[in-house]
XYZ file of C-alpha atoms in Angstrom:
691
model
C -7.237 -16.162 21.280
C -7.531 -16.822 25.019
C -5.435 -19.329 26.761
C -8.328 -21.624 27.484
C -9.572 -21.401 23.941
C -6.302 -22.576 22.807
C -6.791 -25.773 24.960
C -10.381 -26.082 24.167
C -10.495 -25.233 20.557
C -12.257 -27.001 17.877
C -9.231 -27.042 16.012
C -8.247 -30.055 17.881
C -10.151 -33.482 17.604
C -12.451 -34.492 20.339
C -13.200 -38.242 21.120
C -15.961 -39.985 23.172
C -14.948 -42.247 26.276
C -15.739 -45.356 24.139
C -12.835 -44.341 21.844
C -10.360 -44.073 24.404
C -8.855 -47.397 24.102
C -8.391 -46.628 20.445
C -6.706 -43.495 20.892
C -4.118 -44.930 23.667
C -3.148 -47.367 20.616
C -2.311 -44.536 18.323
C -0.114 -41.377 19.350
C -0.043 -39.974 15.907
C -2.194 -36.992 14.652
C -4.554 -38.250 12.247
C -3.688 -42.234 13.229
C -6.118 -44.826 12.554
C -7.971 -46.714 15.485
C -6.237 -49.951 14.919
C -2.958 -50.924 13.345
C -2.392 -52.616 10.234
C 0.302 -54.337 8.522
C 0.714 -51.379 6.048
C 1.045 -48.862 9.158
C 3.481 -51.450 10.816
C 5.711 -51.516 7.678
C 5.533 -47.689 7.367
C 6.935 -46.895 10.671
C 9.545 -49.807 10.274
C 10.877 -47.901 7.323
C 11.031 -44.417 8.637
C 12.250 -44.993 12.416
C 15.815 -44.400 12.317
C 18.507 -46.809 13.534
C 19.610 -44.189 16.371
C 17.421 -42.784 19.071
C 17.887 -39.291 20.497
C 17.308 -38.535 24.397
C 16.857 -34.727 25.208
C 19.583 -33.439 27.594
C 17.350 -31.905 30.299
C 18.302 -31.441 34.010
C 16.548 -34.582 36.086
C 14.377 -32.184 37.974
C 12.690 -30.984 35.028
C 11.694 -34.417 33.522
C 7.921 -35.085 33.780
C 7.795 -38.485 35.867
C 4.841 -40.634 35.312
C 2.297 -39.573 38.069
C 3.393 -36.385 38.372
C 0.313 -34.126 39.483
C -0.286 -30.674 38.218
C -3.179 -28.353 39.475
C -4.794 -27.675 35.965
C -4.109 -28.910 32.403
C -3.056 -25.365 31.583
C 0.027 -25.697 33.833
C 0.780 -29.295 32.750
C 0.858 -28.173 28.972
C 3.042 -25.316 29.962
C 5.602 -27.631 31.811
C 6.199 -29.740 28.639
C 6.453 -26.659 26.577
C 9.168 -25.694 28.654
C 10.895 -29.254 28.896
C 10.704 -29.382 25.062
C 12.195 -25.937 24.625
C 15.094 -26.866 26.909
C 15.425 -30.354 25.164
C 15.553 -29.021 21.721
C 12.338 -30.079 20.107
C 8.872 -28.482 19.063
C 5.638 -29.863 20.266
C 2.077 -29.656 19.469
C -1.111 -30.187 20.744
C -2.813 -33.401 19.498
C -5.912 -35.692 20.119
C -8.042 -35.678 23.218
C -10.980 -37.455 24.858
C -13.711 -36.273 26.838
C -16.426 -37.582 29.411
C -19.846 -37.107 28.819
C -19.817 -33.732 30.582
C -17.287 -32.409 28.195
C -14.363 -32.361 30.701
C -11.242 -33.425 29.137
C -10.376 -37.071 30.286
C -6.838 -37.308 28.600
C -4.797 -34.927 26.471
C -1.987 -36.014 24.118
C 1.013 -33.415 23.297
C 3.209 -35.009 20.640
C 6.741 -34.018 19.150
C 6.341 -31.652 16.170
C 7.502 -34.375 14.262
C 5.434 -37.258 15.077
C 2.579 -38.554 13.011
C 2.864 -39.686 9.448
C 2.830 -37.715 6.094
C -0.257 -38.220 4.023
C 0.360 -40.001 0.769
C -0.098 -37.736 -2.317
C -0.421 -39.186 -5.836
C 0.986 -37.190 -8.627
C 1.122 -37.988 -12.026
C 2.569 -35.319 -14.254
C 1.403 -37.059 -17.424
C -1.966 -37.805 -16.259
C -4.922 -35.629 -17.784
C -7.780 -36.648 -15.678
C -8.638 -37.870 -12.272
C -5.273 -36.941 -10.519
C -4.452 -33.293 -9.773
C -0.917 -32.222 -9.231
C -0.228 -30.865 -5.687
C 2.713 -28.628 -4.633
C 5.252 -30.022 -2.434
C 4.459 -30.149 1.154
C 7.070 -28.790 3.782
C 5.632 -31.277 6.801
C 8.476 -32.424 8.894
C 6.337 -35.450 10.399
C 8.621 -38.663 10.318
C 6.793 -40.989 12.792
C 8.459 -39.613 16.141
C 6.910 -41.285 19.201
C 7.969 -38.929 21.841
C 4.927 -37.650 23.557
C 3.202 -37.285 26.895
C -0.005 -37.980 27.899
C -2.078 -36.050 30.894
C -5.109 -37.800 32.666
C -7.867 -36.262 34.455
C -7.744 -37.048 38.275
C -11.440 -37.875 39.024
C -13.114 -35.490 41.804
C -10.241 -32.970 41.721
C -9.352 -30.234 39.089
C -5.862 -31.930 38.795
C -4.265 -33.661 36.005
C -1.417 -36.215 36.388
C 0.992 -37.621 33.772
C -0.497 -40.778 32.547
C 2.485 -41.676 29.925
C 5.788 -40.211 28.887
C 8.046 -41.263 25.955
C 11.103 -39.262 26.055
C 13.151 -40.895 23.140
C 13.097 -39.174 19.621
C 13.950 -40.803 16.448
C 15.674 -37.425 14.865
C 18.450 -35.239 15.962
C 17.507 -32.546 18.336
C 18.087 -28.839 17.543
C 19.522 -25.969 18.874
C 17.188 -23.783 21.085
C 17.468 -20.717 18.832
C 16.078 -22.774 15.877
C 13.044 -24.018 17.439
C 9.613 -22.496 16.383
C 8.965 -20.988 19.865
C 12.391 -19.012 19.738
C 11.432 -17.695 16.382
C 8.063 -16.864 17.424
C 7.380 -13.013 16.729
C 6.264 -10.709 19.140
C 3.175 -8.175 18.445
C 5.581 -5.359 18.018
C 7.702 -7.289 15.532
C 4.478 -8.251 13.450
C 3.493 -4.694 13.562
C 6.930 -3.510 12.241
C 6.646 -5.973 9.291
C 3.119 -4.517 8.556
C 4.270 -0.970 8.726
C 7.106 -1.808 6.547
C 5.056 -3.183 3.945
C 2.885 -0.187 3.876
C 6.054 1.828 3.115
C 6.916 -0.774 0.007
C 9.473 -2.354 2.028
C 9.294 -6.290 1.250
C 9.605 -8.930 4.120
C 13.342 -9.726 3.076
C 14.465 -6.049 3.150
C 12.373 -5.667 6.530
C 14.217 -8.275 7.966
C 17.633 -6.745 7.164
C 16.387 -3.459 8.529
C 15.211 -5.014 11.566
C 18.999 -6.673 11.991
C 20.349 -3.548 11.423
C 18.403 -1.488 13.953
C 19.041 -4.387 16.667
C 22.833 -4.470 15.931
C 22.986 -7.962 13.923
C 21.041 -10.944 12.689
C 21.793 -12.728 15.967
C 19.561 -10.295 18.065
C 16.612 -11.020 15.814
C 15.075 -14.317 16.597
C 12.615 -14.827 13.529
C 14.402 -15.680 10.248
C 13.482 -14.154 6.829
C 11.213 -17.024 5.945
C 9.003 -16.124 9.076
C 8.717 -12.745 7.894
C 7.615 -13.943 4.518
C 5.160 -16.473 6.019
C 3.616 -13.554 8.113
C 2.825 -11.527 4.928
C 1.468 -14.816 3.191
C -0.846 -15.580 6.367
C -1.915 -11.783 6.365
C -2.935 -12.257 2.606
C -4.534 -15.552 3.238
C -6.731 -14.250 6.161
C -7.768 -11.060 4.034
C -8.197 -13.330 0.883
C -11.234 -12.281 -1.271
C -12.778 -10.288 1.615
C -10.826 -6.773 0.880
C -13.608 -5.243 -1.021
C -16.035 -5.839 1.714
C -13.331 -4.967 4.319
C -12.586 -1.548 2.784
C -16.342 -0.620 2.424
C -16.693 -1.774 6.293
C -13.918 0.343 7.042
C -14.778 3.498 5.371
C -18.429 3.358 6.799
C -16.906 2.985 10.220
C -14.973 6.305 9.562
C -18.060 7.933 8.459
C -19.920 6.913 11.531
C -17.526 7.898 13.960
C -15.280 10.702 12.260
C -16.786 14.214 12.265
C -17.776 15.554 8.905
C -16.261 12.479 6.972
C -17.724 11.280 3.733
C -17.698 8.386 1.773
C -19.621 7.081 -1.212
C -19.376 3.623 -3.337
C -21.242 1.942 -5.796
C -21.337 -1.688 -6.572
C -22.893 -3.615 -9.654
C -23.645 -7.266 -9.573
C -22.020 -7.435 -5.976
C -18.922 -6.324 -7.370
C -17.173 -3.026 -6.394
C -17.261 -0.581 -9.084
C -16.501 2.955 -7.639
C -15.674 4.818 -4.419
C -14.987 8.240 -3.264
C -14.136 9.741 0.044
C -12.984 13.241 1.446
C -12.250 13.783 5.211
C -12.731 16.895 7.383
C -9.325 18.656 6.478
C -9.800 17.738 2.645
C -13.257 19.596 2.860
C -11.632 22.571 4.634
C -9.111 22.876 1.928
C -11.539 22.760 -0.884
C -13.721 25.345 0.823
C -10.599 27.765 0.730
C -8.506 26.533 -2.149
C -11.058 24.698 -4.481
C -11.608 27.472 -7.120
C -8.842 25.535 -9.518
C -8.580 21.842 -9.165
C -7.075 19.050 -11.020
C -7.430 15.307 -11.249
C -5.738 12.774 -13.163
C -6.559 8.995 -13.466
C -3.078 7.371 -14.053
C -2.542 5.676 -10.766
C -2.935 1.760 -11.334
C -0.704 -0.034 -8.720
C -2.957 -1.989 -6.706
C -3.563 -5.687 -6.910
C -6.864 -5.242 -8.787
C -5.549 -2.404 -10.802
C -8.254 -0.202 -9.927
C -7.633 3.353 -11.083
C -6.784 5.866 -8.165
C -8.028 9.279 -9.055
C -6.617 12.195 -6.681
C -8.568 15.722 -6.701
C -5.663 18.413 -6.246
C -5.844 22.044 -5.397
C -3.164 24.724 -4.323
C -2.930 25.895 -0.809
C -1.567 29.291 0.466
C 1.955 27.905 0.403
C 1.579 26.933 -3.279
C 1.724 23.257 -2.183
C -0.321 20.723 -3.394
C -3.173 19.531 -1.433
C -5.694 16.821 -1.873
C -9.381 17.757 -1.715
C -10.958 14.252 -2.465
C -10.013 10.692 -3.672
C -11.658 7.929 -5.643
C -11.382 4.473 -6.860
C -12.842 3.084 -10.493
C -12.793 -0.358 -11.477
C -12.782 1.036 -15.171
C -12.446 4.171 -17.056
C -15.902 4.436 -18.559
C -18.027 7.416 -18.995
C -20.314 6.123 -16.494
C -17.858 5.653 -14.075
C -16.316 9.139 -14.236
C -19.669 10.586 -14.253
C -20.513 8.578 -10.943
C -17.147 9.809 -9.498
C -17.676 13.717 -10.279
C -21.295 13.483 -9.090
C -20.052 11.860 -5.801
C -17.556 14.675 -5.547
C -20.036 17.380 -6.131
C -22.428 15.851 -3.511
C -19.607 15.826 -0.984
C -18.198 19.633 -1.409
C -21.453 21.177 -2.381
C -20.046 23.311 -4.947
C -18.428 23.183 -8.419
C -14.774 24.417 -8.783
C -14.460 27.611 -11.190
C -11.521 25.577 -13.475
C -10.934 21.892 -13.831
C -7.618 21.019 -15.408
C -7.283 17.064 -16.965
C -5.482 15.270 -19.641
C -6.820 15.054 -23.144
C -8.916 12.066 -22.307
C -12.166 12.513 -24.272
C -14.268 10.714 -21.567
C -13.019 12.966 -18.928
C -13.784 15.847 -21.195
C -17.299 14.838 -21.688
C -17.947 14.068 -18.067
C -16.756 17.334 -16.953
C -18.829 19.271 -19.132
C -21.900 17.158 -18.237
C -21.624 17.204 -14.573
C -19.663 20.683 -13.813
C -21.689 22.645 -15.917
C -20.581 26.282 -14.623
C -17.025 25.069 -14.449
C -14.389 25.771 -17.351
C -12.309 22.708 -18.470
C -8.803 23.137 -19.696
C -6.183 20.666 -20.568
C -2.894 19.975 -19.111
C 0.275 21.667 -20.579
C 2.550 19.016 -19.183
C 0.689 16.345 -21.022
C 0.643 18.265 -24.193
C 4.291 19.109 -24.222
C 5.383 15.453 -23.189
C 3.383 14.222 -26.220
C 5.094 16.731 -28.404
C 7.877 14.627 -28.849
C 6.006 11.707 -30.364
C 4.469 14.044 -32.947
C 7.554 15.861 -34.623
C 10.772 14.732 -35.913
C 13.773 13.850 -34.157
C 15.810 16.780 -35.701
C 13.062 19.286 -34.711
C 12.605 17.989 -31.013
C 16.747 18.330 -30.448
C 16.751 21.629 -31.953
C 17.139 23.584 -28.452
C 16.193 26.890 -30.102
C 12.773 25.593 -31.239
C 12.144 24.018 -27.927
C 13.178 27.156 -25.882
C 10.942 29.514 -28.025
C 8.099 27.272 -28.339
C 7.859 26.562 -24.716
C 8.297 30.333 -23.726
C 5.302 30.985 -26.297
C 2.844 28.616 -24.925
C 3.859 29.030 -20.956
C 3.708 32.877 -21.014
C 0.644 33.633 -18.780
C 0.667 37.369 -19.425
C 0.399 37.124 -23.134
C -2.780 38.050 -24.803
C -4.430 35.935 -27.266
C -4.159 38.096 -30.383
C -0.341 38.445 -29.651
C -0.029 34.677 -29.267
C -1.713 34.100 -32.418
C 0.637 36.329 -34.252
C 3.704 34.707 -32.791
C 2.417 31.231 -33.337
C 2.159 31.725 -36.953
C 5.708 33.426 -37.139
C 7.128 30.474 -35.358
C 5.273 27.695 -37.466
C 6.313 29.737 -40.678
C 10.125 29.875 -39.630
C 10.475 26.050 -38.818
C 8.144 25.079 -41.915
C 5.440 23.558 -39.507
C 2.455 25.014 -41.100
C 1.308 21.881 -42.522
C 2.330 19.494 -39.710
C -0.992 18.068 -38.563
C -0.202 17.970 -34.877
C 0.620 21.704 -34.602
C -2.409 22.416 -36.801
C -4.810 20.625 -34.055
C -3.272 22.126 -31.173
C -3.845 25.465 -32.418
C -7.439 24.552 -33.358
C -7.946 23.956 -29.550
C -5.762 26.555 -28.425
C -8.251 28.152 -26.240
C -8.330 24.916 -24.212
C -4.675 24.716 -23.028
C -2.870 28.018 -23.610
C -2.966 29.819 -20.168
C -3.469 33.326 -22.130
C -7.084 32.424 -22.904
C -7.693 31.801 -19.282
C -6.593 35.102 -17.897
C -10.243 35.949 -17.095
C -10.546 33.235 -14.513
C -9.193 34.141 -11.045
C -6.182 32.168 -9.766
C -5.930 30.514 -12.960
C -2.152 30.843 -13.414
C -1.551 28.809 -10.117
C -2.001 25.504 -11.678
C -0.810 24.616 -15.080
C -0.115 20.735 -14.971
C -1.934 17.846 -13.519
C 1.366 16.690 -12.683
C 0.732 17.833 -9.242
C -1.596 14.956 -8.994
C 1.185 12.715 -10.332
C 4.058 14.076 -8.571
C 3.335 16.091 -5.177
C 6.611 17.646 -5.206
C 6.958 18.769 -8.868
C 5.790 22.446 -9.187
C 5.666 24.754 -12.358
C 6.331 28.553 -11.542
C 6.168 30.823 -14.414
C 8.172 34.101 -13.818
C 7.573 36.946 -16.085
C 10.487 38.514 -18.233
C 10.063 40.917 -21.074
C 10.467 39.264 -24.565
C 13.483 40.023 -26.720
C 11.917 39.093 -29.887
C 9.900 40.745 -32.633
C 7.540 41.962 -30.099
C 7.862 43.586 -26.753
C 5.656 43.319 -23.931
C 4.549 46.935 -22.608
C 2.253 47.000 -19.606
C 0.186 50.171 -18.455
C -0.228 50.657 -14.698
C -2.558 53.220 -13.236
C -2.597 54.142 -9.618
C -4.714 56.015 -7.302
C -2.625 56.948 -4.305
C -5.332 58.176 -1.904
C -7.677 55.688 -2.734
C -4.809 52.929 -2.868
C -6.370 51.554 -6.047
C -4.084 49.999 -9.019
C -5.040 49.330 -12.613
C -2.699 47.325 -14.719
C -2.830 45.564 -17.962
C -1.084 42.338 -17.318
C -3.860 40.965 -15.197
C -1.288 39.358 -12.972
C -3.586 39.710 -9.779
C -6.557 38.087 -11.451
C -4.478 34.986 -12.591
C -2.364 34.521 -9.586
C -3.969 36.250 -6.947
C -0.957 38.540 -5.847
C 0.284 41.974 -7.396
C 2.850 41.916 -10.094
C 6.233 43.381 -10.078
C 5.011 46.379 -12.029
C 2.485 47.282 -9.307
C 5.094 46.883 -6.723
C 7.520 49.291 -8.755
C 4.932 52.008 -9.166
C 3.610 51.495 -5.303
C 7.345 52.171 -4.198
C 7.750 55.242 -6.347
C 4.466 56.751 -5.060
C 5.427 56.160 -1.430
C 3.069 53.446 -0.745
C 4.454 51.268 1.896
C 1.758 48.909 2.606
C -0.153 46.588 0.180
C -3.909 47.535 0.182
C -6.189 45.112 2.058
C -8.172 44.802 -1.243
C -4.989 43.074 -2.901
C -4.437 40.603 0.138
C -6.690 37.654 -0.770
C -7.959 35.584 2.134
C -6.385 32.541 0.331
C -2.934 33.797 0.619
C -3.128 34.597 4.452
C -1.517 32.511 7.234
C -4.635 32.038 9.030
C -6.785 31.036 6.227
C -7.225 28.039 8.068
C -7.071 28.976 11.700
C -4.434 27.465 13.836
C -7.146 27.030 16.703
C -9.164 24.780 14.295
C -8.275 21.183 14.889
C -9.128 18.109 12.624
C -10.368 15.925 15.448
C -10.134 12.183 14.642
C -11.871 10.224 16.926
C -11.166 6.356 16.933
C -13.832 4.113 16.540
C -12.555 1.780 19.567
C -11.602 3.777 22.442
C -10.254 0.875 24.153
C -7.836 0.081 21.480
C -6.920 3.724 21.468
C -6.185 3.799 25.061
C -4.251 0.533 24.859
C -1.852 1.942 21.936
C -1.517 5.015 23.901
C -0.084 2.938 27.035
C 2.011 0.880 24.732
C 3.405 3.988 23.286
C 4.073 5.548 26.807
C 5.628 2.126 27.891
C 8.144 2.003 24.772
C 9.210 5.644 25.543
C 9.590 5.059 29.223
C 11.863 1.997 28.772
C 13.870 3.790 25.931
C 14.100 6.767 28.311
C 15.422 4.443 31.120
C 18.048 2.843 28.745
C 19.417 6.083 27.697
C 20.093 7.203 31.269
C 21.903 4.093 32.389
C 23.346 3.247 28.863
C 27.358 4.351 29.873
C 26.824 3.229 33.370
C 27.678 -0.420 33.791
C 26.471 -0.723 37.345
C 23.122 0.706 37.024
C 22.572 -0.914 33.457
C 22.994 -4.150 35.044
C 20.594 -3.277 37.803
C 18.253 -1.963 35.235
C 18.703 -5.350 33.299
C 18.104 -7.401 36.261
C 14.865 -5.644 37.214
C 13.793 -6.069 33.583
C 14.213 -9.935 33.945
C 12.282 -9.947 37.506
C 9.552 -8.113 35.770
C 9.534 -10.467 33.101
C 9.482 -13.544 35.391
C 6.523 -12.035 37.220
C 4.325 -11.725 34.146
C 5.366 -14.978 32.520
C 4.599 -16.794 35.606
C 0.717 -16.747 35.026
C 0.998 -16.571 31.294
C 0.396 -19.889 29.045
C 1.668 -19.960 25.636
C -1.121 -19.913 23.239
C 0.744 -22.920 21.052
C 3.005 -23.113 18.470
C 0.402 -22.438 15.806
C 2.102 -21.752 12.223
C -0.642 -19.395 11.089
C -1.521 -16.024 11.797
C -4.706 -15.694 13.916
C -7.461 -13.437 12.491
C -7.694 -11.397 15.565
C -4.074 -10.440 15.392
C -4.488 -9.500 11.705
C -7.347 -7.133 12.587
C -5.050 -5.663 15.356
C -2.090 -5.322 12.866
C -4.067 -3.673 10.033
C -6.790 -1.984 12.061
C -9.715 -3.604 10.411
C -12.488 -5.977 10.816
C -12.195 -9.013 8.821
C -15.805 -9.663 7.990
C -17.204 -13.467 8.089
C -18.163 -14.960 4.849
C -22.140 -14.637 5.626
C -21.504 -10.759 5.677
C -19.642 -10.470 2.399
C -22.027 -8.737 -0.016
C -19.463 -6.890 -2.018
C -16.715 -8.713 -3.986
C -13.526 -7.446 -5.618
C -13.542 -6.464 -9.255
C -11.530 -8.496 -11.885
C -8.211 -7.409 -12.910
C -8.679 -4.906 -15.962
C -6.312 -3.384 -18.324
C -7.545 0.196 -18.397
C -6.044 3.173 -20.291
C -3.268 5.018 -18.696
C -0.395 3.424 -16.546
C -0.162 -0.186 -15.654
C 1.330 -1.703 -12.612
C 4.834 -0.079 -13.245
C 4.299 2.180 -16.142
C 1.896 3.717 -18.672
C 0.519 1.478 -21.435
C 1.793 2.715 -24.592
C -0.145 3.292 -27.454
C 0.941 2.625 -31.042
C 2.553 5.914 -31.801
C 4.799 5.737 -28.708
C 5.752 1.992 -29.461
C 6.718 3.310 -33.066
C 8.462 6.439 -31.710
C 10.754 4.288 -29.313
C 11.255 1.791 -31.711
C 12.692 4.227 -34.269
C 15.277 5.179 -31.639
C 16.704 1.450 -31.448
C 19.681 0.498 -33.229
C 18.623 -2.231 -35.453
C 20.596 -5.411 -36.352
C 22.199 -6.220 -39.429
C 19.989 -7.846 -42.170
C 21.808 -10.911 -43.619
C 19.479 -10.402 -46.574
C 20.794 -6.935 -47.639
C 23.743 -6.333 -45.347
C 22.093 -3.247 -43.804
C 21.005 -2.314 -40.455
C 17.116 -2.322 -40.973
C 14.207 -3.659 -38.946
C 13.846 -6.593 -41.561
C 15.601 -10.027 -41.249
C 16.676 -12.393 -43.709
C 12.992 -13.833 -44.298
C 11.127 -10.454 -44.621
C 14.181 -8.485 -46.390
C 12.327 -6.396 -49.254
C 15.409 -6.787 -51.585
C 15.830 -10.457 -51.081
C 11.959 -10.976 -51.445
C 12.038 -8.897 -54.528
C 14.890 -10.596 -56.017
C 13.371 -14.046 -55.520
C 9.955 -13.025 -56.982
C 11.712 -11.817 -60.012
C 13.621 -14.762 -60.577
C 10.397 -16.881 -60.063
C 8.403 -14.604 -62.756
C 11.543 -15.037 -65.199
């Protein structure tokens, strides 16, 4: 907000010339035009016995008749006087001529005026609403100054000045003006928030970086208030805001895709992918996974990341989506948006055992194969088997080795599975029978014909980017031994082998390397070096260009960063030289005074300006008339909640079974019953009643 807009803003009431006399009789914001017996009694009650006079140098006291070249300079003078005197001020009422020129302007102590009476009946059920406590500090202080327009000139003079206060004055460091945050400090709070650092911890961090709390002017409550004010400015507009922001990216960023869907003016689905994610999918999109277990936002919308594996065996995102619910229709829309963006289907899609996802993948990705996540299946196993079996290290080791082996042929797997089930008496266990029935949808050996299928065996890459599962082949020491046949044509440098490791992983196996070394082949044949594993698969000359939507803001950000860098560089040079450090500090003070000489304080507003919020967040706050898309209602979907996964009945029962029960006073045993529900006590009471 500009300096002039602060003075002339519609936030302050304006009065006609005919109302001027009434204004002069009431110096309190919201005061009535005439005094009353009630008001007189009110102020007699709140005005204290002692009065306080600011301790300010005589030359800074604004005497009556003192003339200023503009109203801005006059108001600035009183702000500086109040800062030295130990009190805060605020702009109050004003009157205007017919030509809209301000005739008189009131600037009052921040503790002036009176609090509005609020009725509150905690027992009442109708007519009166309970209201939260107000933190207003108004106690009727009459300290103020009135500036009057000098007719025929642009000047203003002091018309009236009352310097006595009815409350103790404060330290300069405790005033609101001293606690006002700079833009860089507001930016620090917002960036900390995006890194999951709350306002309290952000204040501690700022104090630590500055060398102590005495070097951080704003208090913790100021940090909290900033977050509150930002949320108030955003309010219900965030759905429209994110759609506007994404549309702006699509319009200004090269090769940026964004799709969204809304029903009944409520945001339902979103999908987006930038230039880099499209390039990753083009090179590494044969095998992808997606998992809808993220729900850590305010509206509990489902975040769905699509993940692939790059040439460093690292997880890369190839697209992202938001869903308001996990219905078949929502998943179908999401996969169609994915297909529209990338233009081709993946070869293999890895998901969890969600029935809706399975149905949608088969309907939308008709040419893709669908496989279940091994990690989810192995995690669920502990809920399906007994504690004794799950804690059996021999069984767990052998079972894991059996299901994770990517080199094991299906016929060998089926024989080994049957032997393992028989050894541990699991032939009739329902979960093992069901998983064996769908073995072709989760056992890696059944997907050996799909290139690169061995790279990704779990959707945990979507859940935890750092968790990677890599299977290293070793010969089995059980009832069976894996034997691999390797054939090589030295001249043609052609290799044939039975383990099909190259088809699954995209690299030659150790058997092939052993034979090549024995035959004197010193270089890997080019046909066995896939483009996806080369360093230059994405050229280093290719730059993902991000063009800022506002070149002016981009230039300002660059200048600010350059200024910070120059300041810190100068400080590093003179830090250990007291003489040069003193000279540097003096020059900084001179430069500060030079810029402050023509700077008018925007006032002591308690709320965050919408324009500042836009700059802090890098978004545009839509006006109410432009809001056509609203936020969805908070829903309880499948999968994880705000902090953890929503447990099913089986998981709850399993967790409860591990808890130690309290002593039942009915039977004296540690059981999940109590005196009222104890079967032995209830049975005894029933027998006694029947007899």
